[in-house]
Coordinates of C-alpha atoms and ligand atoms in Angstrom, one line a residue:
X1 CA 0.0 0.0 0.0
X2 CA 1.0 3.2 -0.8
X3 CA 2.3 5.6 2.4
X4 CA -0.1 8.2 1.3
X5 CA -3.3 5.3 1.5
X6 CA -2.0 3.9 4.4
X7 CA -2.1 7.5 6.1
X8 CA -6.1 8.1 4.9
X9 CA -6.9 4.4 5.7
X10 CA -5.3 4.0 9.0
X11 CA -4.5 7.9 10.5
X12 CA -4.5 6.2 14.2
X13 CA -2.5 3.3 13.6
X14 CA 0.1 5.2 11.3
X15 CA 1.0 7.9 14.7
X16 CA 1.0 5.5 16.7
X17 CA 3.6 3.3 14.9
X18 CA 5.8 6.1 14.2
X19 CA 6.2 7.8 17.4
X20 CA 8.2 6.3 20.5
X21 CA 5.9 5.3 23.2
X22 CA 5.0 8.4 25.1
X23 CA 7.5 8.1 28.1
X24 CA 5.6 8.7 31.4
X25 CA 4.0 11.9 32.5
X26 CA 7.4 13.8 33.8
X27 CA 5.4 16.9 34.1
X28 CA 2.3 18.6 35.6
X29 CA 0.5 17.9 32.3
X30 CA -1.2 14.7 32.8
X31 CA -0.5 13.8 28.9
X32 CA 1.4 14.5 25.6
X33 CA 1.2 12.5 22.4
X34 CA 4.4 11.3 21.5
X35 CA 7.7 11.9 21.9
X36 CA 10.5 11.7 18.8
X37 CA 14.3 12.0 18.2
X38 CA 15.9 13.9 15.5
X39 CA 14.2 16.6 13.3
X40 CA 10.5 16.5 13.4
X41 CA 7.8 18.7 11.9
X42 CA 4.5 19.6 13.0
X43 CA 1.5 21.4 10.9
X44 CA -2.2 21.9 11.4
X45 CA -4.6 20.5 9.5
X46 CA -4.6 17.9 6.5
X47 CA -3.2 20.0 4.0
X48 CA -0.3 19.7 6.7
X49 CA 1.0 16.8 5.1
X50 CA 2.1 17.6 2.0
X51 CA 3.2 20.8 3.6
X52 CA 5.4 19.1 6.1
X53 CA 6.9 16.6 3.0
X54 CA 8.3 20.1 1.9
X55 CA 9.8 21.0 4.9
X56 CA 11.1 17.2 5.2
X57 CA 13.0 17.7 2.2
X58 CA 15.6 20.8 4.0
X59 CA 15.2 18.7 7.8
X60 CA 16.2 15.2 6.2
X61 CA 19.1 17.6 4.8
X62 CA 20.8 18.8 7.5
X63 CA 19.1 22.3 6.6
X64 CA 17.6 24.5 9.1
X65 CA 14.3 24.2 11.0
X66 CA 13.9 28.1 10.0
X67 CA 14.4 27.3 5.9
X68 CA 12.7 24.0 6.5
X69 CA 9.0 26.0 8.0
X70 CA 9.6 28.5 5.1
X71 CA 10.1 26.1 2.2
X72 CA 6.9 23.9 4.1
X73 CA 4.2 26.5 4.1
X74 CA 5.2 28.0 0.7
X75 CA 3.5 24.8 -0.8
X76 CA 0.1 25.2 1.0
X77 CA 0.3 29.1 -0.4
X78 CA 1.1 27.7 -3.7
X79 CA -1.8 25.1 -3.9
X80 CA -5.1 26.7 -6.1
X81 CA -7.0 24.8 -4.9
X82 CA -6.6 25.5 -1.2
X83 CA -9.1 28.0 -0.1
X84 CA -7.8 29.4 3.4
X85 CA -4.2 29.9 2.4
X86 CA -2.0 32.1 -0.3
X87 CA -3.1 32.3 -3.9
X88 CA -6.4 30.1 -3.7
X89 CA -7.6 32.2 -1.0
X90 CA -10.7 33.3 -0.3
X91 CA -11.2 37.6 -0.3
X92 CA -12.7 39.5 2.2
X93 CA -16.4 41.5 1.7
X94 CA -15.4 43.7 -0.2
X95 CA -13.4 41.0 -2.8
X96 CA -9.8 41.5 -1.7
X97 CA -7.5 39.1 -0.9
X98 CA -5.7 39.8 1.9
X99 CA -2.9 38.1 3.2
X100 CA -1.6 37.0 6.7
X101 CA 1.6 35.7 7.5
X102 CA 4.5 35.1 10.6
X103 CA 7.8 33.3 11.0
X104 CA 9.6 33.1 14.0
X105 CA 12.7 31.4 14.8
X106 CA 14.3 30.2 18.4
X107 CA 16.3 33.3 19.3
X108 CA 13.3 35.5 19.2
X109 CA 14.2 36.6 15.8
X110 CA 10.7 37.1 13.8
X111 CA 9.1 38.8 10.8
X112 CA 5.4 39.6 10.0
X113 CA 2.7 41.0 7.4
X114 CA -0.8 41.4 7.3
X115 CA -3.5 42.8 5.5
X116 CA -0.9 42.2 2.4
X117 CA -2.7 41.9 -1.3
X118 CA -1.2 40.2 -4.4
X119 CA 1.9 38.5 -3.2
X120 CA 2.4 35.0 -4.1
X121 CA 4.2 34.1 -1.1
X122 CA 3.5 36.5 2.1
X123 CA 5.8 33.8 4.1
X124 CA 9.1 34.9 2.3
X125 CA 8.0 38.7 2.7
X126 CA 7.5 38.0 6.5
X127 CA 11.0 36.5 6.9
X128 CA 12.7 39.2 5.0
X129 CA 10.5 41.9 7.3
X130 CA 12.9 39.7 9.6
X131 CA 16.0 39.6 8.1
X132 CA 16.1 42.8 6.0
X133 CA 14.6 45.3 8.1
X134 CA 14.8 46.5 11.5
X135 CA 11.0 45.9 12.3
X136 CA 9.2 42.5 12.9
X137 CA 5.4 44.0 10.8
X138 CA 4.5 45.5 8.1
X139 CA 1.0 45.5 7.2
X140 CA -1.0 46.5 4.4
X141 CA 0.2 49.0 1.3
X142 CA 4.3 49.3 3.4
X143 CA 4.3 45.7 3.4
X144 CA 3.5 44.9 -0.5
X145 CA 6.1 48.0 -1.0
X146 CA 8.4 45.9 0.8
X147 CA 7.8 43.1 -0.9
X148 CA 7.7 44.8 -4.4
X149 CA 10.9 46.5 -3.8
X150 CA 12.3 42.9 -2.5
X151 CA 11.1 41.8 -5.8
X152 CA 8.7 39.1 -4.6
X153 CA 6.5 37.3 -6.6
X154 CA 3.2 38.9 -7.4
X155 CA 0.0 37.1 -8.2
X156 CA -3.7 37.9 -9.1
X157 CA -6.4 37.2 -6.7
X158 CA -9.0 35.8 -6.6
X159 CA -8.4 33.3 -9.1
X160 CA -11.1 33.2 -11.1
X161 CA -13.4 30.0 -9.2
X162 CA -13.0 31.9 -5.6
X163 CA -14.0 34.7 -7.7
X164 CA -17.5 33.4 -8.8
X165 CA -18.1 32.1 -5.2
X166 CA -17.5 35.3 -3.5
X167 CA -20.1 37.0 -6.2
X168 CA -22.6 34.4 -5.1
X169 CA -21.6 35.0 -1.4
X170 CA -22.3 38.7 -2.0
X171 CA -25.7 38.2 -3.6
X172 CA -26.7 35.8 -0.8
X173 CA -25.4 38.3 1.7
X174 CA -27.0 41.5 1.3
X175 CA -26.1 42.4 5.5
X176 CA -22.7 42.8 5.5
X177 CA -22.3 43.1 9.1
X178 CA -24.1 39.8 9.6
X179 CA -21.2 37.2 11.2
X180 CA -20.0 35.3 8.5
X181 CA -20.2 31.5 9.6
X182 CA -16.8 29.7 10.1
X183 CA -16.7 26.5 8.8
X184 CA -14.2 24.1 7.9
X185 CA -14.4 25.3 4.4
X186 CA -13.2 29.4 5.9
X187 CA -10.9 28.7 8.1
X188 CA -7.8 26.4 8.0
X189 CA -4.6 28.4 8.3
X190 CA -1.6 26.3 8.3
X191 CA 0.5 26.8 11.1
X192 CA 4.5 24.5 10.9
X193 CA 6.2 24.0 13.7
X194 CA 10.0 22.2 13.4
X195 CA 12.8 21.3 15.2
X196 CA 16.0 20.4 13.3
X197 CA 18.6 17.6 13.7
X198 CA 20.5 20.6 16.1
X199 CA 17.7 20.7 17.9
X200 CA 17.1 24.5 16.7
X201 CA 13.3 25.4 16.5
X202 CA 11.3 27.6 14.4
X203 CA 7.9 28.3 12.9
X204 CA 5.5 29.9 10.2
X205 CA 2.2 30.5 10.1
X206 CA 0.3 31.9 7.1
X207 CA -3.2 32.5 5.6
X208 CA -6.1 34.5 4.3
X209 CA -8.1 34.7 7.2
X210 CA -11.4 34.5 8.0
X211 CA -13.3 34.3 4.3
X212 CA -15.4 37.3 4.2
X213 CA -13.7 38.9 7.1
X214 CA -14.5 42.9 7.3
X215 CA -12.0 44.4 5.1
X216 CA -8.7 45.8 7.3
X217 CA -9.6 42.5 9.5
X218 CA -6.3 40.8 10.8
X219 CA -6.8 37.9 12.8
X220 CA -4.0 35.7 15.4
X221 CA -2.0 34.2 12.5
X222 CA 0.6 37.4 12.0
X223 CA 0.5 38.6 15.4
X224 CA 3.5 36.8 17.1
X225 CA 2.6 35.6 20.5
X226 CA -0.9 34.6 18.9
X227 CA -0.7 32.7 15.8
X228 CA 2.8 31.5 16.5
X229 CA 5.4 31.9 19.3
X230 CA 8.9 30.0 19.4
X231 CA 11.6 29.9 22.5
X232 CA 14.2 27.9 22.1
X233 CA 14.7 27.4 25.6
X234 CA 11.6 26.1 26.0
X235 CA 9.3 24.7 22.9
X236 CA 7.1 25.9 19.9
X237 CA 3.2 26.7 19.3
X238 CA 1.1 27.4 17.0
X239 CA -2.8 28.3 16.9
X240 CA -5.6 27.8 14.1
X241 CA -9.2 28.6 14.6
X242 CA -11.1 32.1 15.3
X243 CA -8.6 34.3 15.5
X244 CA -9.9 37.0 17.3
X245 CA -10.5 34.5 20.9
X246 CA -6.5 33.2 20.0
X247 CA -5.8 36.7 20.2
X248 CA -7.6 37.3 23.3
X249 CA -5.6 35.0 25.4
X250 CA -2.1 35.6 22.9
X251 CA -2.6 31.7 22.5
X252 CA 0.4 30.3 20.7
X253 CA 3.0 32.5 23.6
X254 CA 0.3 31.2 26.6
X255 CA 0.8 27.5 24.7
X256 CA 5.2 27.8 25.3
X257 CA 4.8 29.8 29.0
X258 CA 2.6 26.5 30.4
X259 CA 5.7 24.4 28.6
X260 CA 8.4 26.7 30.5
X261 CA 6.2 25.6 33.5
X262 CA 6.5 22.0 32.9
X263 CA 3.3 21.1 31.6
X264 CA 3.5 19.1 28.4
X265 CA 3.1 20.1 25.3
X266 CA -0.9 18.5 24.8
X267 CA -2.1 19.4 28.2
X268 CA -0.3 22.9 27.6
X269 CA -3.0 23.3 24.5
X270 CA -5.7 21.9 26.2
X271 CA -5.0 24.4 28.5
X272 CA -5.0 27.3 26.6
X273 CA -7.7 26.2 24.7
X274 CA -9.6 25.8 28.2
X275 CA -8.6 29.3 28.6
X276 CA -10.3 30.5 25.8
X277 CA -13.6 28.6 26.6
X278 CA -13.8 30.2 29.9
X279 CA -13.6 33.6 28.5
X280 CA -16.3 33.0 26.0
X281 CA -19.8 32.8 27.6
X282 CA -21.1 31.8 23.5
X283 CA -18.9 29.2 22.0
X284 CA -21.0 28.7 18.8
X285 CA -18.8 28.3 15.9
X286 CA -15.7 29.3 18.3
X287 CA -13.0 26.5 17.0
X288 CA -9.5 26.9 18.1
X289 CA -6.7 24.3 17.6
X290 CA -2.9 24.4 19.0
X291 CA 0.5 22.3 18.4
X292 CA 3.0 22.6 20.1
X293 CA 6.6 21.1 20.5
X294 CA 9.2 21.0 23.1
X295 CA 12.7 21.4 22.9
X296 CA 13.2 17.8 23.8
X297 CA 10.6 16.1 20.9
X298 CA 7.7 16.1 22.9
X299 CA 4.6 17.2 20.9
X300 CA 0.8 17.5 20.5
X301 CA -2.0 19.6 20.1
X302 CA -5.7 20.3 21.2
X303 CA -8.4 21.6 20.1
X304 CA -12.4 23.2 21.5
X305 CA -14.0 21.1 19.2
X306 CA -13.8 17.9 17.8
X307 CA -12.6 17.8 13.7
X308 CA -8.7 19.3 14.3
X309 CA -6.1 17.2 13.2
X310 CA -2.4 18.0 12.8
X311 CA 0.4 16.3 10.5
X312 CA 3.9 14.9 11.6
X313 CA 7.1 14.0 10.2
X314 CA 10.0 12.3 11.4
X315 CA 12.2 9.8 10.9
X316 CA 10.0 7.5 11.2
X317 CA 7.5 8.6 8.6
X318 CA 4.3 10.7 8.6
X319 CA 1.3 10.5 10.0
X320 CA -2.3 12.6 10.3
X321 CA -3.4 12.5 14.1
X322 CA -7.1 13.6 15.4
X323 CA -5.8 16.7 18.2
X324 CA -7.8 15.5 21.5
X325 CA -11.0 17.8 22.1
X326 CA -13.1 19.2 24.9
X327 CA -16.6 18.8 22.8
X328 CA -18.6 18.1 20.2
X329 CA -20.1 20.5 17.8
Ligands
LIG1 N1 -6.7 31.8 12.6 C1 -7.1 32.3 11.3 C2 -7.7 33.7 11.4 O1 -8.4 33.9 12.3 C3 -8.1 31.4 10.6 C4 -7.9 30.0 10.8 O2 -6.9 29.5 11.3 O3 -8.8 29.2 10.5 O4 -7.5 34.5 10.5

């Protein structure tokens, strides 16, 4: 059987026989899914897999976990027919596409954009806001100056299919200030996580937000400490979901401080994701997933609802495993 059948087929079996046995509980988190040696890659969502085979290919290198996130997430911006992330993306109300993006490495070092319209690849703008400038955002018109003057690929969006839907949207949706629904379908940003055969750690995070968001809306997944947070002294995180509840409890940076603790990585999204159901009296549509990593391989994720699912690589192969989850819809 094919790896990629044997993944859809048997998601369960395939984590488990990939990962060490979970060694026992060595902190005040009563759980964490696995454990791994040597480089390892995490990313939300299904479309995490083929995003983390990306990555693989600089980690089973030698190359960095920081080029390894980059290279990873630049394939779910490049996939048409993705409709959450880069160039397949789905526009705001008023039809723009606008793009969201972070990466962050283990020293702190980290670059954002937001708001950011007609870039192919808002990832490699955010890590040259990083590495080229003295700031860690640019948003909006600055940003695709940046990016222009970098001379980054450009792209038009909507491609023509999100294009029609969004026209249907609009005549279906005469109250623009109605809520749009969130859905599986309008929200799946992909968030990577890595940790490279030195052991360094990095992440990226990067999407088009909430599909017909208020224009100017910027959700968790630029916003460092939200979407994404990495110390290398301690682990990585990163968040999908509703943005604007991540935000509220600066998820992704709660996710490593409960690490620094001592709590393991799962029980450190659980918690945060507890966090975020105590603040919200109506939890209606309110998904939020984390994964996170330690600095010694631990890893695993959580989410408020059942339906998150997160992608690993290792040595050992890959694998798709259901994040544990407070409720049901
Ligand atoms: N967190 C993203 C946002 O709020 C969307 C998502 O992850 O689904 O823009």
């Amino acid at each position: 059987m094919k790896r990629r059948q044997f993944i859809r087929f048997g998601a369960i079996l395939g984590a488990l026989s990939l990962v060490d046995k979970p060694k026992a509980s060595q902190a005040i988190g009563q759980s964490f899914s696995g454990k791994t040696d040597g480089p390892l890659v995490l990313s939300t969502w299904n479309h995490g897999l083929a995003a983390n085979e990306g990555a693989w290919q600089v980690l089973s290198k030698g190359g960095t976990a920081l080029d390894a996130v980059e290279k990873g997430v630049m394939v779910t911006e490049a996939d048409l027919t993705n409709r959450s992330v880069g160039v397949g993306g789905r526009p705001d109300r008023d039809g723009h596409v606008t793009l969201d993006a972070c990466i962050m490495s283990g020293d702190s070092r980290c670059g954002s954009v937001a708001f950011l319209e007609g870039l192919a690849h808002p990832i490699n703008v955010a890590r040259a806001v990083m590495e080229r400038t003295q700031h860690v955002m640019l948003v909006g018109a600055g940003a695709k100056k940046f990016a222009l003057e970098q001379g980054f690929e450009t792209a038009k969006m909507p491609i023509p299919e999100v294009k029609k839907d969004y026209e249907k949207w609009r005549k279906e949706n005469k109250d623009l200030f109605k809520k749009p629904e969130i859905n599986h379908e309008n929200h799946d940003t992909i968030g990577m996580i890595a940790m490279d055969a030195n052991g360094q750690l990095a992440g990226a995070c990067t999407t088009s937000g909430w599909a017909y968001k208020m224009h100017g809306r910027v959700g968790d997944s630029p916003i460092i400490g939200a979407g994404l947070f990495v110390d290398e002294e301690v682990g990585a995180a990163t968040a999908t979901g509703l943005g604007e509840a991540i935000v509220r409890v600066a998820g992704s940076h709660t996710v490593v401080e409960l690490m620094r603790q001592g709590i393991a990585p799962e029980a450190a999204c659980k918690e945060a994701c507890m966090r975020i159901i105590r603040k919200n009296k109506d939890l209606t549509g309110l998904q939020c997933g984390f994964i996170a990593i330690d600095k010694n391989g631990n890893y695993g994720g959580y989410s408020i609802f059942a339906g998150f699912n997160y992608a690993l690589r290792n040595n050992a192969g890959e694998a798709l495993i259901d994040a544990k989850f407070d409720r049901n819809w």
